[in-house]
Amino acid sequence: MSEGEEDPDITEVLAEEPVGSSPTHISNPKLRYEVEKAFAWSVVVGLFVLAVFLSQSLLVIFGAMVFAAMLDGGARLLGRALKIGRGWRIALVLLAMVAFVAWLVYFAGSQISEQAAEFPALVSEQLSRFFAWLRSHGIDIGHSDLQSVVSSLYSGVGTVTKAIGGFLGGVTTGFLIMIIGIYLAIDPRPYERGLEWMVPEGNRKEVAATLDRMAFTLRRLLAGRLLGMFAEGIFTWALLSFIGVPMAALLGLITGILAFIPNIGAIISGVLMTLVGFSGGTEMGLSTIGIYFLVQNFDGYILVPMIAKKTVDLAPALVLMSQLIFGVLFGILGLALADPMLAMIKVALEQRSERFDRNNKARKASAN
């Protein structure tokens, strides 16, 4: 179209369509382009709306994939020593998990349950002392202010189990994650082939390679997380017990569990350790703070770099931002799964970038 000419009106374009043509056939290229563009935008908006409605279910499915990756990693590790079927190895991993939980409940459970019963009262007492200290220095804050902040934050946090709610919702979500994860871990190939068949035939090899790389990265990432959880829990329990901090076993367990959530988990466990430590006096409180920084420095400067060399190295600020976003959108489960999800997105982008570079090199080679 030459400069100065105006685009033809849509009624004029429609009038150019031949009489008796099919309603689904558009012969005019410009009109066909506009219809295809509108259709593409409609599909994008529709998929976005569908993702919003299905976001909670999709997060549960991703949690099941994370659990399946744990089982798969354990089965592969056993496969190096035991030449038995995959199903039997998955069963042995599940049996080891059940045995660990049973040991935790029956052997260590009595001590931890006693400490857990005293823990809320102790934390509440220490918070009251902390608020009194703040008021004595001119900062007026109380339990009601803290509760209002927590309630406002909770009201803005989406939860996966909002429809069911409470403890029952958490148990139901965990049960679904485990059942789906077991099915995925026993025989993952049908599900991988299903995803490959959803893309054009020419891209299936690339999708298969991306899925394999994602699975490998997720196994390594979770192995590193589990190793970090175990190390932080054991070290925290041993050092707190050595200086006589009350509830050392419970604090070690909480620290180990929260180590699965980088950054935020460490902050929460540090606050709890400090509150319990100062219940035994200023000297014990300061020693507890020292132990916290010792454990976190060991994790941050020795354990995490060693694990990062074998897994995916994620920028701490990027991890924290993803945790905040997924925590606000999906609550505790989104917070826990933000790190694995970010790792999968990074792998997908890296794979796409590598494919783009290969195509560019191939085009340059063919041109030469």
Coordinates of C-alpha atoms in Angstrom, one line a residue:
M1 CA 0.0 0.0 0.0
S2 CA 1.5 3.3 -1.1
E3 CA 2.1 6.2 1.3
G4 CA -1.0 8.4 1.9
E5 CA -3.5 5.6 1.1
E6 CA -5.9 4.6 3.8
D7 CA -6.7 1.1 4.9
P8 CA -10.0 -0.1 3.2
D9 CA -13.0 -0.3 5.5
I10 CA -13.9 -3.8 6.8
T11 CA -17.2 -3.6 5.0
E12 CA -15.5 -3.1 1.7
V13 CA -13.2 -6.1 2.4
L14 CA -16.2 -8.2 3.1
A15 CA -17.9 -7.1 0.0
E16 CA -15.0 -8.4 -2.0
E17 CA -15.6 -11.9 -0.9
P18 CA -17.1 -14.0 -3.8
V19 CA -20.8 -14.8 -3.6
G20 CA -21.6 -18.4 -2.6
S21 CA -18.2 -19.0 -0.9
S22 CA -18.1 -21.1 2.2
P23 CA -18.7 -19.3 5.5
T24 CA -15.5 -20.7 6.9
H25 CA -13.4 -19.8 3.9
I26 CA -11.8 -16.3 3.7
S27 CA -10.1 -15.6 0.4
N28 CA -9.0 -12.1 1.2
P29 CA -5.5 -12.3 2.7
K30 CA -5.8 -9.2 4.9
L31 CA -9.1 -10.2 6.3
R32 CA -7.8 -13.7 6.9
Y33 CA -4.8 -12.3 8.7
E34 CA -7.0 -10.2 11.0
V35 CA -9.2 -13.2 11.8
E36 CA -6.2 -15.4 12.6
K37 CA -4.7 -12.7 14.8
A38 CA -8.0 -12.3 16.7
F39 CA -8.3 -16.0 17.1
A40 CA -4.7 -16.3 18.4
W41 CA -5.4 -13.6 21.0
S42 CA -8.7 -15.3 22.0
V43 CA -6.8 -18.5 22.6
V44 CA -4.1 -16.8 24.7
V45 CA -6.7 -15.1 26.8
G46 CA -8.8 -18.3 27.1
L47 CA -5.7 -20.3 28.2
F48 CA -4.8 -17.6 30.8
V49 CA -8.3 -17.6 32.3
L50 CA -8.3 -21.5 32.3
A51 CA -4.9 -21.5 34.1
V52 CA -6.2 -19.1 36.7
F53 CA -9.2 -21.4 37.4
L54 CA -7.0 -24.5 37.4
S55 CA -4.0 -23.0 39.2
Q56 CA -4.7 -24.8 42.5
S57 CA -5.1 -28.2 40.8
L58 CA -2.0 -27.5 38.6
L59 CA 0.0 -26.7 41.7
V60 CA -1.1 -30.0 43.3
I61 CA 0.0 -31.8 40.2
F62 CA 3.4 -30.1 40.2
G63 CA 3.8 -31.1 43.9
A64 CA 3.1 -34.7 42.8
M65 CA 5.8 -34.3 40.2
V66 CA 8.2 -33.1 42.9
F67 CA 7.4 -36.1 45.1
A68 CA 7.7 -38.4 42.1
A69 CA 11.2 -37.0 41.5
M70 CA 12.2 -37.8 45.0
L71 CA 11.0 -41.4 44.6
D72 CA 12.7 -41.6 41.2
G73 CA 16.0 -40.4 42.6
G74 CA 15.8 -42.9 45.4
A75 CA 15.0 -45.7 43.0
R76 CA 17.8 -44.8 40.7
L77 CA 20.2 -44.7 43.7
L78 CA 19.1 -48.1 44.8
G79 CA 19.4 -49.4 41.2
R80 CA 23.2 -49.0 41.4
A81 CA 23.3 -51.7 44.1
L82 CA 20.1 -53.7 43.7
K83 CA 19.4 -55.2 40.3
I84 CA 15.6 -55.5 40.8
G85 CA 12.6 -54.1 39.1
R86 CA 11.8 -50.4 39.3
G87 CA 8.5 -51.1 41.1
W88 CA 10.3 -52.9 43.8
R89 CA 12.8 -50.1 44.2
I90 CA 10.0 -47.6 44.5
A91 CA 8.4 -49.8 47.2
L92 CA 11.7 -49.9 49.1
V93 CA 12.0 -46.1 49.0
L94 CA 8.4 -45.7 50.3
L95 CA 9.1 -48.3 53.0
A96 CA 12.1 -46.3 54.1
M97 CA 10.0 -43.1 54.3
V98 CA 7.4 -44.9 56.4
A99 CA 10.1 -46.3 58.6
F100 CA 11.6 -42.9 59.2
V101 CA 8.3 -41.4 60.1
A102 CA 7.5 -44.3 62.4
W103 CA 10.9 -43.9 64.1
L104 CA 10.2 -40.1 64.5
V105 CA 6.8 -40.8 66.0
Y106 CA 7.6 -43.7 68.3
F107 CA 11.2 -43.2 69.4
A108 CA 11.7 -39.4 69.2
G109 CA 8.0 -38.5 69.2
S110 CA 7.6 -38.6 73.0
Q111 CA 10.3 -36.0 73.6
I112 CA 9.3 -33.9 70.6
S113 CA 5.6 -34.0 71.5
E114 CA 6.3 -32.8 75.0
Q115 CA 8.4 -29.9 73.6
A116 CA 5.8 -29.1 71.0
A117 CA 3.1 -28.8 73.8
E118 CA 5.3 -26.3 75.6
F119 CA 6.5 -24.5 72.5
P120 CA 3.5 -22.1 71.8
A121 CA 3.4 -20.9 75.4
L122 CA 7.1 -20.3 75.5
V123 CA 7.1 -18.4 72.2
S124 CA 4.1 -16.3 73.3
E125 CA 5.8 -15.4 76.6
Q126 CA 9.0 -14.4 74.8
L127 CA 7.0 -12.3 72.3
S128 CA 5.3 -10.5 75.2
R129 CA 8.7 -9.7 76.7
F130 CA 9.9 -8.5 73.4
F131 CA 6.9 -6.2 72.9
A132 CA 7.4 -4.9 76.5
W133 CA 11.0 -4.1 75.7
L134 CA 9.9 -2.2 72.5
R135 CA 7.3 -0.2 74.4
S136 CA 9.9 0.7 77.0
H137 CA 11.9 2.2 74.1
G138 CA 9.0 4.2 72.7
I139 CA 7.7 1.7 70.1
D140 CA 4.1 1.0 70.9
I141 CA 3.2 -2.5 69.5
G142 CA 1.3 -5.4 71.0
H143 CA -0.2 -8.8 70.2
S144 CA -3.3 -7.2 68.7
D145 CA -1.2 -5.3 66.2
L146 CA 0.7 -8.5 65.3
Q147 CA -2.5 -10.5 64.9
S148 CA -4.0 -7.8 62.7
V149 CA -1.0 -7.9 60.4
V150 CA -1.0 -11.7 60.3
S151 CA -4.7 -11.8 59.5
S152 CA -4.4 -9.3 56.8
L153 CA -1.5 -11.2 55.2
Y154 CA -3.5 -14.4 55.5
S155 CA -6.5 -12.9 53.9
G156 CA -4.4 -12.0 50.8
V157 CA -2.8 -15.4 50.5
G158 CA -4.4 -17.9 48.3
T159 CA -4.4 -21.5 49.6
V160 CA -4.6 -24.7 47.6
T161 CA -7.1 -26.1 50.0
K162 CA -9.4 -23.1 50.3
A163 CA -12.5 -25.1 49.4
I164 CA -11.9 -27.7 52.0
G165 CA -10.0 -25.6 54.5
G166 CA -8.0 -26.2 57.6
F167 CA -6.2 -29.4 58.7
L168 CA -8.5 -31.6 56.6
G169 CA -7.6 -29.7 53.5
G170 CA -3.9 -30.0 54.2
V171 CA -4.1 -33.8 54.7
T172 CA -6.2 -34.2 51.6
T173 CA -3.8 -32.2 49.5
G174 CA -0.8 -34.2 50.9
F175 CA -2.6 -37.5 50.2
L176 CA -3.4 -36.5 46.6
I177 CA 0.2 -35.4 46.0
M178 CA 1.6 -38.7 47.3
I179 CA -0.9 -40.9 45.3
I180 CA -0.3 -39.1 42.0
G181 CA 3.4 -39.0 42.7
I182 CA 3.6 -42.7 43.2
Y183 CA 1.8 -43.4 40.0
L184 CA 4.1 -41.0 38.1
A185 CA 7.2 -42.5 39.7
I186 CA 6.3 -46.2 39.0
D187 CA 6.0 -45.7 35.2
P188 CA 6.7 -42.2 34.0
R189 CA 7.1 -43.0 30.3
P190 CA 3.3 -42.9 29.3
Y191 CA 3.0 -39.4 30.8
E192 CA 6.1 -38.2 29.1
R193 CA 4.9 -39.6 25.7
G194 CA 1.6 -37.9 26.3
L195 CA 3.3 -34.6 26.7
E196 CA 5.4 -35.2 23.6
W197 CA 2.3 -36.1 21.5
M198 CA 0.7 -32.7 22.4
V199 CA 3.3 -30.8 20.3
P200 CA 4.0 -31.0 16.5
E201 CA 6.0 -34.0 15.4
G202 CA 9.0 -32.0 14.4
N203 CA 9.4 -30.6 17.9
R204 CA 8.9 -33.9 19.8
K205 CA 12.6 -34.8 20.1
E206 CA 13.3 -31.3 21.5
V207 CA 10.5 -31.6 24.0
A208 CA 11.7 -35.1 25.1
A209 CA 15.2 -33.7 25.6
T210 CA 13.8 -30.8 27.6
L211 CA 11.7 -33.2 29.8
D212 CA 14.7 -35.4 30.4
R213 CA 16.9 -32.4 31.4
M214 CA 14.1 -31.1 33.7
A215 CA 13.8 -34.5 35.4
F216 CA 17.5 -34.7 35.9
T217 CA 17.8 -31.2 37.3
L218 CA 14.8 -31.7 39.6
R219 CA 16.3 -34.9 41.0
R220 CA 19.6 -33.2 41.7
L221 CA 17.9 -30.2 43.2
L222 CA 15.7 -32.2 45.6
A223 CA 18.7 -34.4 46.6
G224 CA 20.6 -31.3 47.5
R225 CA 17.6 -30.0 49.4
L226 CA 17.2 -33.2 51.4
L227 CA 20.9 -33.2 52.2
G228 CA 20.7 -29.6 53.4
M229 CA 17.6 -30.4 55.5
F230 CA 19.3 -33.3 57.2
A231 CA 22.6 -31.4 57.8
E232 CA 20.9 -28.3 59.2
G233 CA 18.6 -30.3 61.4
I234 CA 21.3 -32.5 62.9
F235 CA 23.8 -29.6 63.5
T236 CA 21.2 -27.4 65.0
W237 CA 20.0 -30.1 67.4
A238 CA 23.6 -31.1 68.4
L239 CA 24.8 -27.6 69.0
L240 CA 21.7 -26.4 70.9
S241 CA 21.8 -29.5 73.0
F242 CA 25.5 -28.9 73.8
I243 CA 24.8 -25.5 75.3
G244 CA 21.6 -26.6 77.0
V245 CA 19.0 -24.8 75.0
P246 CA 15.5 -26.2 75.8
M247 CA 13.5 -27.9 73.1
A248 CA 16.7 -28.6 71.1
A249 CA 15.2 -31.6 69.4
L250 CA 12.1 -29.8 68.3
L251 CA 14.1 -26.8 67.1
G252 CA 16.4 -29.1 65.1
L253 CA 13.4 -30.8 63.5
I254 CA 11.7 -27.4 62.6
T255 CA 15.0 -26.1 61.2
G256 CA 15.5 -29.2 59.1
I257 CA 11.9 -29.0 57.7
L258 CA 12.1 -25.3 57.0
A259 CA 15.5 -25.8 55.2
F260 CA 13.4 -27.1 52.3
I261 CA 12.3 -23.4 51.7
P262 CA 15.5 -21.3 51.1
N263 CA 15.8 -17.8 52.6
I264 CA 12.4 -17.6 54.2
G265 CA 12.7 -20.9 56.0
A266 CA 16.0 -19.9 57.5
I267 CA 14.6 -16.6 58.8
I268 CA 11.6 -18.3 60.5
S269 CA 13.7 -20.9 62.1
G270 CA 16.2 -18.3 63.3
V271 CA 13.4 -16.2 64.9
L272 CA 12.1 -19.3 66.7
M273 CA 15.6 -20.4 67.9
T274 CA 16.3 -16.9 69.2
L275 CA 13.0 -16.7 71.1
V276 CA 13.6 -20.1 72.8
G277 CA 17.2 -19.3 73.5
F278 CA 16.5 -16.1 75.3
S279 CA 14.1 -18.0 77.6
G280 CA 17.2 -19.3 79.3
G281 CA 18.8 -15.9 79.8
T282 CA 20.8 -13.3 77.8
E283 CA 23.9 -15.4 77.6
M284 CA 22.1 -18.5 76.2
G285 CA 20.1 -16.2 73.8
L286 CA 23.3 -14.7 72.4
S287 CA 24.9 -18.2 72.1
T288 CA 21.8 -19.4 70.2
I289 CA 22.2 -16.5 67.8
G290 CA 25.8 -17.5 67.3
I291 CA 24.8 -21.1 66.6
Y292 CA 22.2 -19.9 64.1
F293 CA 24.7 -17.9 62.1
L294 CA 27.3 -20.8 62.4
V295 CA 24.8 -23.2 60.9
Q296 CA 23.6 -20.8 58.2
N297 CA 27.2 -19.9 57.2
F298 CA 28.1 -23.6 56.9
D299 CA 25.0 -24.1 54.8
G300 CA 25.6 -21.0 52.7
Y301 CA 29.3 -21.1 52.2
I302 CA 30.1 -24.8 52.2
L303 CA 27.0 -27.0 51.7
V304 CA 25.0 -24.9 49.2
P305 CA 28.0 -24.1 46.9
M306 CA 29.0 -27.8 46.9
I307 CA 25.4 -28.8 46.0
A308 CA 25.0 -26.0 43.5
K309 CA 27.9 -27.4 41.4
K310 CA 25.9 -30.6 41.0
T311 CA 22.5 -29.1 40.6
V312 CA 21.0 -25.8 39.2
D313 CA 22.5 -22.7 40.6
L314 CA 19.7 -20.2 41.2
A315 CA 20.3 -16.5 42.1
P316 CA 19.2 -15.9 45.7
A317 CA 17.3 -12.7 44.9
L318 CA 15.4 -14.5 42.1
V319 CA 14.5 -17.4 44.4
L320 CA 13.3 -14.9 47.1
M321 CA 11.1 -13.0 44.6
S322 CA 9.6 -16.2 43.2
Q323 CA 8.8 -17.3 46.8
L324 CA 7.1 -14.1 47.5
I325 CA 5.0 -14.3 44.4
F326 CA 4.0 -17.9 44.7
G327 CA 3.5 -17.5 48.4
V328 CA 1.0 -14.7 47.9
L329 CA -0.8 -16.6 45.0
F330 CA -0.9 -20.1 46.5
G331 CA 0.0 -20.0 50.2
I332 CA 2.4 -22.4 51.9
L333 CA 2.4 -25.0 49.1
G334 CA 3.3 -22.3 46.6
L335 CA 6.1 -21.1 48.9
A336 CA 7.5 -24.6 49.2
L337 CA 7.3 -25.3 45.5
A338 CA 8.6 -22.0 44.2
D339 CA 12.2 -23.1 44.1
P340 CA 11.6 -26.3 42.0
M341 CA 9.3 -24.4 39.7
L342 CA 11.8 -21.7 39.2
A343 CA 14.4 -24.3 38.4
M344 CA 12.2 -25.9 35.8
I345 CA 11.5 -22.6 34.1
K346 CA 15.2 -21.9 34.0
V347 CA 15.9 -25.3 32.4
A348 CA 13.2 -24.7 29.8
L349 CA 14.6 -21.2 28.9
E350 CA 18.2 -22.5 28.7
Q351 CA 17.1 -25.4 26.5
R352 CA 15.2 -23.0 24.2
S353 CA 18.2 -20.7 24.0
E354 CA 20.5 -23.6 23.2
R355 CA 18.2 -24.7 20.4
F356 CA 18.1 -21.1 19.0
D357 CA 21.9 -20.9 19.0
R358 CA 22.1 -24.3 17.2
N359 CA 19.7 -23.2 14.6
N360 CA 21.6 -20.0 14.0
K361 CA 24.9 -21.9 13.6
A362 CA 23.2 -24.3 11.2
R363 CA 21.9 -21.5 9.1
K364 CA 25.2 -19.7 9.0
A365 CA 27.0 -23.0 8.0
S366 CA 24.5 -23.6 5.2
A367 CA 24.8 -20.1 4.0
N368 CA 28.6 -20.5 3.8

